[in-house]
Amino acid sequence: MESRERVTPRAILIGLVLIGLVIEFIHQAELVLGGKGHTALANTSLPVGAFFALLVLLLLNHLWTRFAPGKALRRSELITIYVMLCTSTVIASSGGVHFLVPTIMAPRHFATPENRWEVAFFRYIPPWFAPTDPEVVRRFYEGHASVPYRHWLVPLAVWSLFLYLLLTATLCLAALLRRPWVDRERLTFPTVMVPLEVTRPKTSLWRNPLLWTGFGIAFGIGTLNTLNMNIPAVPRIQVRPVDISRYFVAPPWNALGWTPISFYPFVIGIAFLLSLEVTFSCWFFYWLFKLEMVLGAATGWRQPGAAGVMADFPFRPYQGAGAFLGLVAFSLWAGRGHWREVVRAALGLRRVEDSHEPLPFRAAAWGFVLSVAGMVLFAHQAGMSTHVALFLFLLSLAYMTAATRVRAETGNAWLFGPHVDPNTLMTRTFGSEGYLGRDLTLMAYFRSISTFDLRCLPMPHQLDAFKMAEAVHLSGRQLVGAIVLGFLVGIPLAFMLALHIWYDLGAAGKSDVWRTMMGKRPFDELITLLQQPAEPNWFGFSFTVGAFLFTLLLFALRAWLVAFPFHPVGYAIAGTQTMDTTWMPFFLAWLAKALILRYGGMRLYRATLPFFLGLIVGDFANGGLWTLVGILSGLAAYPMNW
């Protein structure tokens, strides 16, 4: 049996300390700086906050080796710390605490006699979901107050428990997916490559001039643009999205809609790590959708009675939902032998070899089942129908699984799902008439985990952790312990540190208002459904089914035809808003890699790789450093990833 390095106590201790610091870093950037200018520190495929902390740790470790080389942190310890940060801090941002807390507080603040919220659904809200004292609610939104922990004790405990159950479920699911995705299908995991390369001991990477060239370009652009935000006389190099649809004003070409071009350095770097078929498929399917929109406008094909993007051919949100579910179905089918082993191991019918797995199959399977059961029980105790809660949570976990697969194969800059997300699929596509009022009300409270915004999802980082553990010969089972300890500490810290800022600045005052209004949004949707129940949308559902089958067809064609150029994950990601802002960097990376491989082969590809890694590292160093400077000084920092 291959020996594995152990997770050391000092790595865990450093990780726990840094978890608190990075969470506060995230809160200060996203709640305090807000729209003034900051880099989003948690919602990128490589979380900027965690990766910037790793870069700082590498610098300190390098200095430490000069004084006590025998006591410097080993590579496995650096990876342990980085994993703890990624898996425990992203939940502090949007899609996690930054959405959840404003959601549970919104009803009692935004209810008015005109919107009739109190009459419509207040009777369905459990008193233990959030503080009910009007003064506590008022101070949360107005600020200039200390946190009334006496009123928050129960809500913090119950919602921390819910997040513990969710993160345990995704951790167990990631552990079960490791063998079929890592060992058998050999997915690429491009975002794993960067932390592994920068922590590699005695590597020539840091001495490679191409690395520093890429680093200098990305860091220089970000620094120049930050100076421009504070000193307008300084010129700016535009790399964030610029809409070109204004050049297409005549019908039917005006149906292209918002069509931005961007030149994010780090996205170009990450896309360069992908296979050519993946990068090609991502931008190809994006433009195929665009051309289909023009065709729809030319033919007048619209869904009767619908509005906006949901109404126009090619009904991209519905196709996106079908593609995501198709990715999950394929994963189940392709790994059917593995899943049979898991079921037999869970039921004690057969012993399987799982000593190298991060969790024994039996423990992972039952951990997943019991965690989901705990989430359902939580919802049931709140008043939700058991079958509705089970369907909502399983569907949400299916979307998370699909998003994790997309991340594992595309390394996409930020992880959006289709706008027909689990909540929309259940209420707007299948129809809301069959749900009780209390079901719809509680579904609004769970909107933060059933949304299309999957950027701060811990599951991809959990699976990345197992891939990295294998690369550095680190004990996966001990790493699981470090991950669990990290989120046991990180979740309550995320709540408490955020509450301190909200009660100090005011959620509707000087704090970032966008996150506050995201808490109101689920109840605006809820009141519409309560007043005007949605009928089943069979038209939209048919496109979801069609996209589901088309995704499976793409997988089949890839298996049958060796040179088949279209990858299903490209189709899936093109059905989300991720590719709206990143199609150009993907195209540029595809073009660069295709030319390099054609005229220089793998030798030239390996020689130029440090330049593209430098783009990633330089952009992240720029984003983390200038956001930190902004927090400390009040200056605006150029957002490198939104």
XYZ file of C-alpha atoms in Angstrom:
642
model
C 0.000 0.000 0.000
C 1.391 3.418 -1.004
C 2.423 5.565 1.956
C 0.617 8.854 2.404
C 1.715 12.075 4.049
C -0.225 12.978 7.153
C -2.149 16.188 7.731
C -0.096 18.002 10.348
C -1.484 19.843 13.393
C 0.360 23.043 12.444
C -1.229 23.028 8.978
C -4.679 22.702 10.573
C -3.904 25.469 13.091
C -2.657 27.847 10.397
C -5.664 26.935 8.259
C -8.138 27.734 11.041
C -6.507 31.105 11.757
C -6.490 32.011 8.061
C -10.143 30.931 7.667
C -11.154 33.713 10.048
C -8.900 36.251 8.336
C -10.073 35.369 4.810
C -13.754 35.458 5.844
C -13.252 38.931 7.289
C -11.367 39.851 4.087
C -14.391 38.721 2.041
C -16.885 40.599 4.220
C -14.868 43.821 4.204
C -14.474 43.697 0.424
C -18.001 42.706 -0.523
C -20.098 44.261 2.246
C -18.060 47.389 3.041
C -16.292 48.350 -0.209
C -19.210 46.945 -2.210
C -19.932 48.817 -5.426
C -17.144 51.340 -4.787
C -14.714 48.893 -6.351
C -13.305 45.558 -5.236
C -12.394 42.140 -6.564
C -14.941 39.471 -5.647
C -12.938 37.232 -3.331
C -14.998 34.038 -3.259
C -16.953 33.604 -6.478
C -14.215 32.655 -8.960
C -13.157 29.114 -9.906
C -9.956 29.756 -7.947
C -11.261 31.787 -4.973
C -9.226 34.994 -4.976
C -9.210 35.325 -1.191
C -7.956 31.795 -0.602
C -5.453 31.891 -3.477
C -4.089 35.299 -2.437
C -3.596 33.923 1.088
C -1.695 30.994 -0.466
C 0.558 33.403 -2.386
C 1.292 35.380 0.786
C 1.992 32.134 2.629
C 4.378 31.033 -0.144
C 6.277 34.317 0.142
C 6.539 34.044 3.929
C 7.527 30.389 3.634
C 10.280 31.297 1.156
C 11.645 33.891 3.585
C 11.369 31.415 6.444
C 13.488 28.838 4.600
C 16.408 31.252 4.737
C 16.385 31.210 8.547
C 15.068 27.734 9.406
C 14.868 25.576 6.264
C 14.048 22.430 8.218
C 10.922 24.030 9.690
C 9.424 25.477 6.514
C 5.964 24.341 5.475
C 5.977 21.348 3.168
C 3.987 21.258 -0.042
C 1.377 18.933 1.466
C 0.889 21.399 4.339
C 0.444 24.312 1.952
C -2.147 22.322 -0.005
C -3.947 21.374 3.231
C -4.201 25.036 4.227
C -5.362 26.072 0.762
C -8.016 23.338 0.718
C -9.314 24.389 4.141
C -9.591 27.989 2.933
C -11.369 27.137 -0.331
C -13.902 24.756 1.167
C -14.705 26.851 4.260
C -14.656 30.505 3.172
C -16.650 30.559 -0.085
C -19.879 29.932 1.840
C -19.361 33.347 3.464
C -20.146 35.202 0.244
C -23.005 35.467 -2.268
C -25.003 32.276 -2.584
C -24.160 31.625 1.078
C -24.279 33.896 4.111
C -24.510 37.094 2.017
C -27.765 35.844 0.494
C -29.108 33.746 3.360
C -29.101 36.359 6.138
C -30.757 39.125 4.049
C -33.343 36.533 2.963
C -34.367 35.493 6.460
C -34.563 39.162 7.526
C -36.373 40.518 4.456
C -40.068 39.699 5.178
C -40.389 41.719 8.381
C -38.557 44.715 6.930
C -40.043 44.947 3.446
C -43.636 44.021 4.326
C -46.046 46.912 3.731
C -49.845 47.284 3.666
C -49.551 47.718 -0.106
C -47.684 44.480 -0.884
C -49.795 42.488 1.637
C -46.919 40.157 2.533
C -48.059 39.896 6.133
C -51.506 38.693 5.111
C -50.252 36.428 2.336
C -47.532 34.342 3.972
C -46.404 35.509 7.444
C -48.416 32.738 9.072
C -46.165 30.185 7.354
C -42.876 31.606 8.709
C -41.448 29.678 11.696
C -40.556 32.036 14.579
C -37.122 30.416 14.918
C -36.023 31.323 11.383
C -34.984 34.891 12.248
C -35.326 37.522 14.981
C -38.882 38.865 15.187
C -38.343 41.874 17.450
C -39.079 44.977 15.294
C -36.248 46.920 16.930
C -33.731 44.158 16.156
C -34.885 44.134 12.544
C -34.766 47.933 12.264
C -31.205 48.130 13.583
C -30.082 45.423 11.149
C -31.098 47.635 8.222
C -30.263 51.052 9.673
C -27.015 50.218 11.474
C -25.199 52.108 14.241
C -25.844 49.244 16.639
C -24.150 46.246 18.209
C -25.231 42.710 17.336
C -28.102 41.586 19.641
C -26.790 38.038 19.979
C -29.544 37.116 22.450
C -32.077 37.427 19.618
C -29.780 35.754 17.105
C -28.753 32.725 19.157
C -31.483 30.373 17.886
C -31.480 31.520 14.203
C -27.671 31.249 14.051
C -27.796 27.765 15.555
C -30.503 26.400 13.243
C -29.125 27.896 10.021
C -25.581 26.841 10.902
C -26.956 23.327 11.384
C -28.624 23.479 7.970
C -25.398 24.591 6.279
C -23.479 21.859 8.118
C -25.886 19.302 6.702
C -25.583 20.774 3.203
C -21.773 20.848 3.215
C -21.628 17.327 4.638
C -23.936 16.100 1.874
C -21.789 17.701 -0.849
C -18.589 16.439 0.787
C -19.889 12.859 0.826
C -21.135 13.199 -2.751
C -17.746 14.574 -3.867
C -16.024 11.646 -2.170
C -18.258 9.207 -4.060
C -17.620 10.984 -7.370
C -13.837 10.937 -6.996
C -13.255 7.446 -8.406
C -15.489 7.667 -11.524
C -14.422 11.222 -12.411
C -10.741 11.187 -11.411
C -9.629 7.579 -11.933
C -11.942 6.348 -14.688
C -13.043 9.301 -16.806
C -9.874 11.268 -15.967
C -11.462 14.703 -16.050
C -8.898 17.469 -16.426
C -9.516 19.620 -13.292
C -7.687 22.670 -14.702
C -8.111 24.709 -11.519
C -6.138 22.084 -9.599
C -3.075 22.651 -11.767
C -2.414 26.220 -10.619
C -2.057 25.664 -6.828
C -0.118 22.459 -7.510
C 2.335 24.237 -9.795
C 2.955 27.252 -7.570
C 3.583 25.022 -4.524
C 5.837 22.530 -6.320
C 9.182 22.380 -4.446
C 12.423 23.257 -6.243
C 10.509 24.086 -9.406
C 11.921 26.264 -12.147
C 8.484 27.878 -12.601
C 9.260 30.865 -10.380
C 12.543 31.414 -12.233
C 10.943 31.244 -15.671
C 10.917 34.666 -17.423
C 7.703 33.757 -19.278
C 5.886 33.341 -15.945
C 6.952 36.821 -14.892
C 6.023 38.216 -18.304
C 2.465 36.929 -17.967
C 2.428 37.998 -14.311
C 3.602 41.495 -15.218
C 1.005 41.948 -17.964
C -1.923 40.895 -15.764
C -0.697 42.662 -12.633
C 0.219 45.783 -14.606
C -3.197 46.041 -16.280
C -4.978 45.655 -12.948
C -2.728 48.180 -11.221
C -3.135 50.737 -14.024
C -6.913 50.341 -13.943
C -7.006 50.699 -10.165
C -5.049 53.941 -10.484
C -7.533 55.083 -13.138
C -10.460 54.521 -10.774
C -8.847 56.830 -8.238
C -7.007 59.213 -10.594
C -9.056 59.568 -13.810
C -6.122 61.195 -15.627
C -4.370 57.813 -15.603
C -5.325 55.829 -18.741
C -7.335 52.602 -18.521
C -6.919 49.333 -20.399
C -10.424 47.916 -20.757
C -10.530 44.159 -20.122
C -13.997 43.881 -18.573
C -17.103 43.335 -20.757
C -17.929 45.863 -23.477
C -21.262 45.341 -25.225
C -21.064 45.218 -29.030
C -24.792 44.729 -29.622
C -25.166 48.460 -30.363
C -23.605 47.710 -33.727
C -26.444 45.309 -34.545
C -29.578 47.453 -34.526
C -31.423 46.264 -37.625
C -33.865 43.314 -37.327
C -33.387 40.416 -36.989
C -29.760 41.020 -35.891
C -30.839 43.157 -32.959
C -32.110 39.885 -31.421
C -28.494 39.105 -30.519
C -29.091 41.167 -27.387
C -26.324 41.800 -24.877
C -23.138 40.521 -26.520
C -20.067 41.584 -24.559
C -16.413 41.119 -25.403
C -13.834 40.908 -22.632
C -10.151 40.138 -22.185
C -9.857 38.895 -18.603
C -6.194 37.751 -18.326
C -6.879 35.027 -15.772
C -9.734 33.567 -17.859
C -7.450 33.372 -20.895
C -4.889 31.603 -18.698
C -7.335 29.069 -17.308
C -8.898 28.381 -20.724
C -5.423 27.686 -22.137
C -5.175 24.723 -19.746
C -8.212 23.037 -21.321
C -8.390 20.668 -24.246
C -9.067 22.267 -27.623
C -12.405 20.471 -27.990
C -13.656 21.935 -24.699
C -12.642 25.538 -25.420
C -13.961 25.260 -28.983
C -17.286 23.814 -27.804
C -17.774 26.544 -25.190
C -17.564 29.485 -27.575
C -19.100 27.580 -30.515
C -22.307 26.690 -28.666
C -22.505 30.220 -27.260
C -22.577 31.645 -30.783
C -24.878 28.891 -31.959
C -27.370 30.091 -29.348
C -26.883 33.657 -30.593
C -27.535 32.690 -34.207
C -30.606 30.743 -33.126
C -31.865 33.926 -31.436
C -31.545 35.739 -34.763
C -33.402 32.879 -36.471
C -36.140 33.058 -33.850
C -36.563 36.790 -34.400
C -36.644 36.330 -38.171
C -39.349 33.666 -37.967
C -41.286 35.205 -35.069
C -41.001 32.058 -32.974
C -41.947 32.933 -29.396
C -43.572 31.149 -26.494
C -47.165 32.404 -26.157
C -47.819 34.343 -22.970
C -44.180 34.468 -21.838
C -41.850 37.434 -21.579
C -38.157 38.191 -21.912
C -35.501 35.542 -22.477
C -37.937 32.814 -21.427
C -40.126 33.694 -24.408
C -37.625 33.815 -27.257
C -36.303 30.967 -29.359
C -33.984 29.089 -28.671
C -35.337 29.210 -25.075
C -31.798 29.079 -23.722
C -32.679 28.876 -19.986
C -34.773 25.750 -20.572
C -32.058 24.183 -22.701
C -29.533 25.002 -19.986
C -31.629 23.159 -17.404
C -31.879 20.098 -19.641
C -28.138 20.136 -20.308
C -27.314 20.304 -16.582
C -29.612 17.385 -15.825
C -28.135 15.528 -18.804
C -24.642 15.844 -17.296
C -25.908 14.256 -14.080
C -27.709 11.454 -15.946
C -24.586 10.651 -17.933
C -22.462 10.588 -14.780
C -24.854 8.097 -13.219
C -24.939 5.930 -16.341
C -21.210 6.037 -17.104
C -20.393 5.149 -13.502
C -23.168 2.578 -13.058
C -20.696 -0.144 -12.069
C -19.218 2.153 -9.441
C -22.644 3.092 -8.094
C -23.586 -0.592 -7.803
C -20.450 -1.108 -5.702
C -21.402 1.860 -3.529
C -24.914 0.522 -2.909
C -23.612 -2.953 -2.062
C -21.013 -1.509 0.287
C -23.601 0.726 1.950
C -25.931 -2.226 2.542
C -23.105 -4.456 3.737
C -23.670 -6.931 0.896
C -20.110 -6.869 -0.387
C -16.672 -5.683 0.650
C -15.039 -3.306 -1.816
C -11.527 -1.930 -2.044
C -11.872 1.685 -0.963
C -8.822 2.157 1.257
C -7.480 4.895 -1.037
C -10.771 6.781 -1.074
C -11.190 9.951 1.011
C -14.118 8.266 2.749
C -15.118 4.585 2.850
C -17.980 4.062 0.412
C -20.259 2.913 3.214
C -19.559 6.020 5.309
C -19.879 8.375 2.315
C -23.149 6.818 1.146
C -24.781 6.871 4.555
C -23.340 10.305 5.271
C -25.026 11.613 2.134
C -28.348 9.893 2.884
C -28.442 11.050 6.507
C -27.429 14.608 5.600
C -30.192 14.893 3.010
C -32.625 13.317 5.476
C -31.543 15.917 8.042
C -32.183 18.740 5.561
C -35.624 17.318 4.790
C -36.390 16.986 8.503
C -35.297 20.598 9.002
C -37.726 21.732 6.291
C -40.494 19.451 7.587
C -40.154 20.891 11.102
C -40.536 24.322 9.547
C -43.807 23.209 7.948
C -42.813 22.108 4.461
C -44.290 19.007 2.866
C -41.774 16.163 3.028
C -42.003 15.203 -0.630
C -41.580 18.826 -1.764
C -38.529 19.296 0.451
C -36.970 16.040 -0.761
C -37.502 16.933 -4.412
C -36.156 20.478 -3.946
C -32.988 19.360 -2.152
C -32.238 16.450 -4.485
C -32.797 18.662 -7.518
C -30.535 21.342 -6.020
C -27.833 18.747 -5.341
C -28.192 17.505 -8.922
C -27.539 21.031 -10.214
C -24.555 21.305 -7.858
C -23.212 18.021 -9.220
C -23.590 19.248 -12.799
C -21.892 22.529 -11.915
C -19.044 20.604 -10.291
C -18.579 18.577 -13.463
C -18.601 21.715 -15.595
C -15.939 23.222 -13.316
C -13.870 20.018 -13.455
C -13.810 20.108 -17.264
C -13.825 23.830 -18.095
C -12.346 25.554 -15.037
C -14.888 28.264 -15.828
C -14.150 31.637 -14.306
C -17.409 31.864 -12.390
C -20.022 29.209 -12.002
C -23.533 30.174 -13.034
C -26.212 27.611 -13.642
C -29.145 28.011 -16.050
C -31.761 30.621 -15.156
C -34.286 27.788 -15.040
C -32.836 26.713 -11.706
C -34.302 24.136 -9.274
C -36.795 26.597 -7.794
C -37.903 27.886 -11.203
C -38.108 24.377 -12.635
C -40.381 23.293 -9.787
C -42.601 26.384 -9.661
C -42.639 27.949 -13.133
C -42.024 24.934 -15.369
C -43.880 22.181 -13.521
C -46.381 24.747 -12.209
C -47.082 25.999 -8.692
C -50.743 25.045 -8.380
C -49.958 21.749 -6.657
C -47.966 23.339 -3.819
C -49.375 24.569 -0.536
C -48.795 28.164 0.507
C -46.384 27.078 3.221
C -44.398 25.006 0.692
C -43.896 28.003 -1.581
C -43.028 30.244 1.374
C -40.349 27.891 2.670
C -38.998 27.349 -0.831
C -38.343 31.098 -0.894
C -36.207 30.755 2.241
C -34.150 28.012 0.578
C -33.625 30.157 -2.522
C -29.918 30.653 -1.738
C -29.208 26.959 -2.439
C -31.758 26.519 -5.251
C -30.589 29.465 -7.326
C -28.775 29.727 -10.656
C -25.946 31.622 -8.895
C -23.571 28.764 -8.064
C -20.378 30.840 -7.917
C -19.730 30.271 -4.207
C -20.550 26.577 -4.199
C -18.202 24.536 -1.933
C -18.680 21.216 -3.768
C -16.248 21.884 -6.672
C -13.553 22.846 -4.174
C -14.212 19.701 -2.155
C -13.663 17.511 -5.217
C -10.612 19.574 -6.216
C -9.251 18.860 -2.737
C -9.333 15.107 -3.333
C -7.595 15.534 -6.685
C -4.864 17.649 -5.085
C -4.465 15.207 -2.191
C -3.735 12.444 -4.676
C -1.178 14.598 -6.515
C 0.839 15.377 -3.361
C 0.336 11.905 -1.776
C -1.644 13.370 1.107
C -3.969 11.232 3.214
C -7.434 11.878 1.799
C -9.166 10.723 4.955
C -7.175 13.057 7.152
C -7.841 15.851 4.673
C -11.576 15.183 5.054
C -11.140 15.751 8.785
C -9.407 19.072 8.106
C -12.195 20.110 5.714
C -14.905 19.249 8.245
C -13.077 21.081 11.021
C -12.707 24.056 8.701
C -16.396 24.455 7.969
C -17.366 23.706 11.572
C -15.376 26.801 12.511
C -15.959 28.807 9.334
C -19.766 28.820 9.172
C -20.483 30.426 12.580
C -17.577 32.827 12.013
C -19.049 33.837 8.654
C -22.416 34.586 10.284
C -21.053 36.516 13.244
C -18.512 38.627 11.334
C -21.126 39.549 8.727
C -23.718 40.471 11.368
C -21.191 42.781 12.983
C -20.839 44.707 9.694
C -24.574 44.787 8.968
C -25.468 46.080 12.406
C -22.648 48.613 12.249
C -23.205 49.999 8.732
C -26.820 48.969 8.129
C -27.928 46.439 5.513
C -29.916 49.229 3.827
C -27.401 51.918 4.725
C -23.680 52.003 3.983
C -23.351 48.247 3.483
C -23.591 46.726 -0.016
C -27.260 47.130 -0.971
C -27.227 44.612 -3.839
C -26.893 41.700 -1.417
C -29.632 43.199 0.747
C -32.018 43.370 -2.202
C -31.161 39.796 -3.189
C -32.801 38.863 0.119
C -36.014 40.597 -0.930
C -36.152 39.026 -4.390
C -37.412 35.530 -3.351
C -40.431 37.086 -1.661
C -41.265 39.254 -4.662
C -41.375 35.996 -6.638
C -43.342 34.302 -3.852
C -46.122 36.888 -3.679
C -46.589 36.630 -7.451
C -46.951 32.843 -7.230
C -49.393 33.103 -4.307
C -51.557 35.667 -6.085
C -51.241 34.186 -9.585
C -50.375 30.460 -9.432
C -48.297 29.338 -12.408
C -49.700 26.672 -14.678
C -47.389 23.918 -15.982
C -45.208 25.230 -18.790
C -45.174 22.261 -21.120
C -43.643 24.344 -23.883
C -40.595 25.159 -21.771
C -40.501 21.638 -20.367
C -40.318 20.191 -23.874
C -37.160 22.197 -24.570
C -35.692 21.026 -21.261
C -36.339 17.414 -22.248
C -34.967 18.034 -25.733
C -31.756 19.535 -24.327
C -31.463 16.630 -21.875
C -31.608 14.133 -24.747
C -29.278 16.226 -26.923
C -26.668 16.252 -24.131
C -26.818 12.468 -23.892
C -26.520 12.277 -27.688
C -23.355 14.396 -27.572
C -21.837 12.020 -25.014
C -22.767 9.046 -27.208
C -21.261 10.612 -30.330
C -18.047 11.345 -28.417
C -17.864 7.665 -27.505
C -18.560 6.468 -31.058
C -16.548 9.015 -33.074
C -12.952 9.597 -32.034
C -12.635 12.950 -33.821
C -16.048 14.311 -32.752
C -15.318 18.000 -31.959
C -18.307 18.949 -29.786
C -18.119 18.475 -26.022
C -21.332 18.284 -23.935
C -19.992 20.550 -21.184
C -19.522 23.259 -23.806
C -23.212 22.995 -24.609
C -24.109 23.023 -20.899
C -22.041 26.080 -20.024
C -23.288 27.944 -23.112
C -26.796 27.647 -21.629
C -25.739 29.838 -18.692
C -24.677 33.465 -18.384
C -21.095 32.365 -17.670
C -20.195 32.369 -21.357
C -21.762 35.799 -21.924
C -18.725 37.442 -20.380
C -16.054 34.814 -21.068
C -16.614 33.598 -24.645
C -13.919 35.935 -26.025
C -11.177 34.818 -23.573
C -12.106 31.203 -24.359
C -11.875 31.935 -28.089
C -8.488 33.643 -27.709
C -7.123 30.779 -25.603
C -8.428 28.233 -28.124
C -6.854 30.118 -31.010
C -3.519 30.520 -29.241
C -3.330 26.877 -28.192
C -4.413 25.605 -31.613
C -1.691 27.615 -33.345
C 0.950 26.631 -30.802
C 0.146 22.915 -31.091
C -0.063 23.081 -34.883
C 3.250 24.801 -35.470
C 5.236 23.859 -32.363
C 3.647 20.715 -30.958
C 3.638 19.722 -27.301
C 7.188 20.977 -26.843
C 6.188 24.555 -27.629
C 2.981 24.167 -25.594
C 4.969 23.166 -22.495
C 7.429 26.000 -23.131
C 4.684 28.647 -23.322
C 2.568 27.269 -20.457
C 4.356 29.366 -17.773
C 3.235 32.556 -19.557
C -0.423 31.588 -19.208
C 0.074 30.488 -15.604
C 1.615 33.916 -15.062
C -1.564 35.564 -16.378
C -3.557 33.688 -13.740
C -1.184 34.295 -10.833
C -0.610 37.954 -11.754
C -4.316 38.699 -12.068
C -5.114 37.048 -8.745
C -2.196 38.753 -6.996
C -3.409 42.071 -8.400
C -7.011 41.478 -7.353
C -6.139 40.358 -3.841
C -3.494 43.014 -3.167
C -5.414 46.041 -4.393
C -8.621 44.913 -2.695
C -6.661 44.643 0.552
C -5.222 48.118 -0.033
C -8.756 49.372 -0.714
C -10.005 47.944 2.575
C -7.164 49.526 4.534
C -7.188 52.890 2.761
C -10.683 53.387 1.366
C -9.430 53.555 -2.221
C -11.462 51.933 -4.995
C -9.940 48.705 -6.366
C -10.402 47.626 -9.967
C -12.552 44.456 -10.058
C -10.538 41.828 -11.921
C -13.343 39.253 -12.028
C -16.739 40.934 -12.438
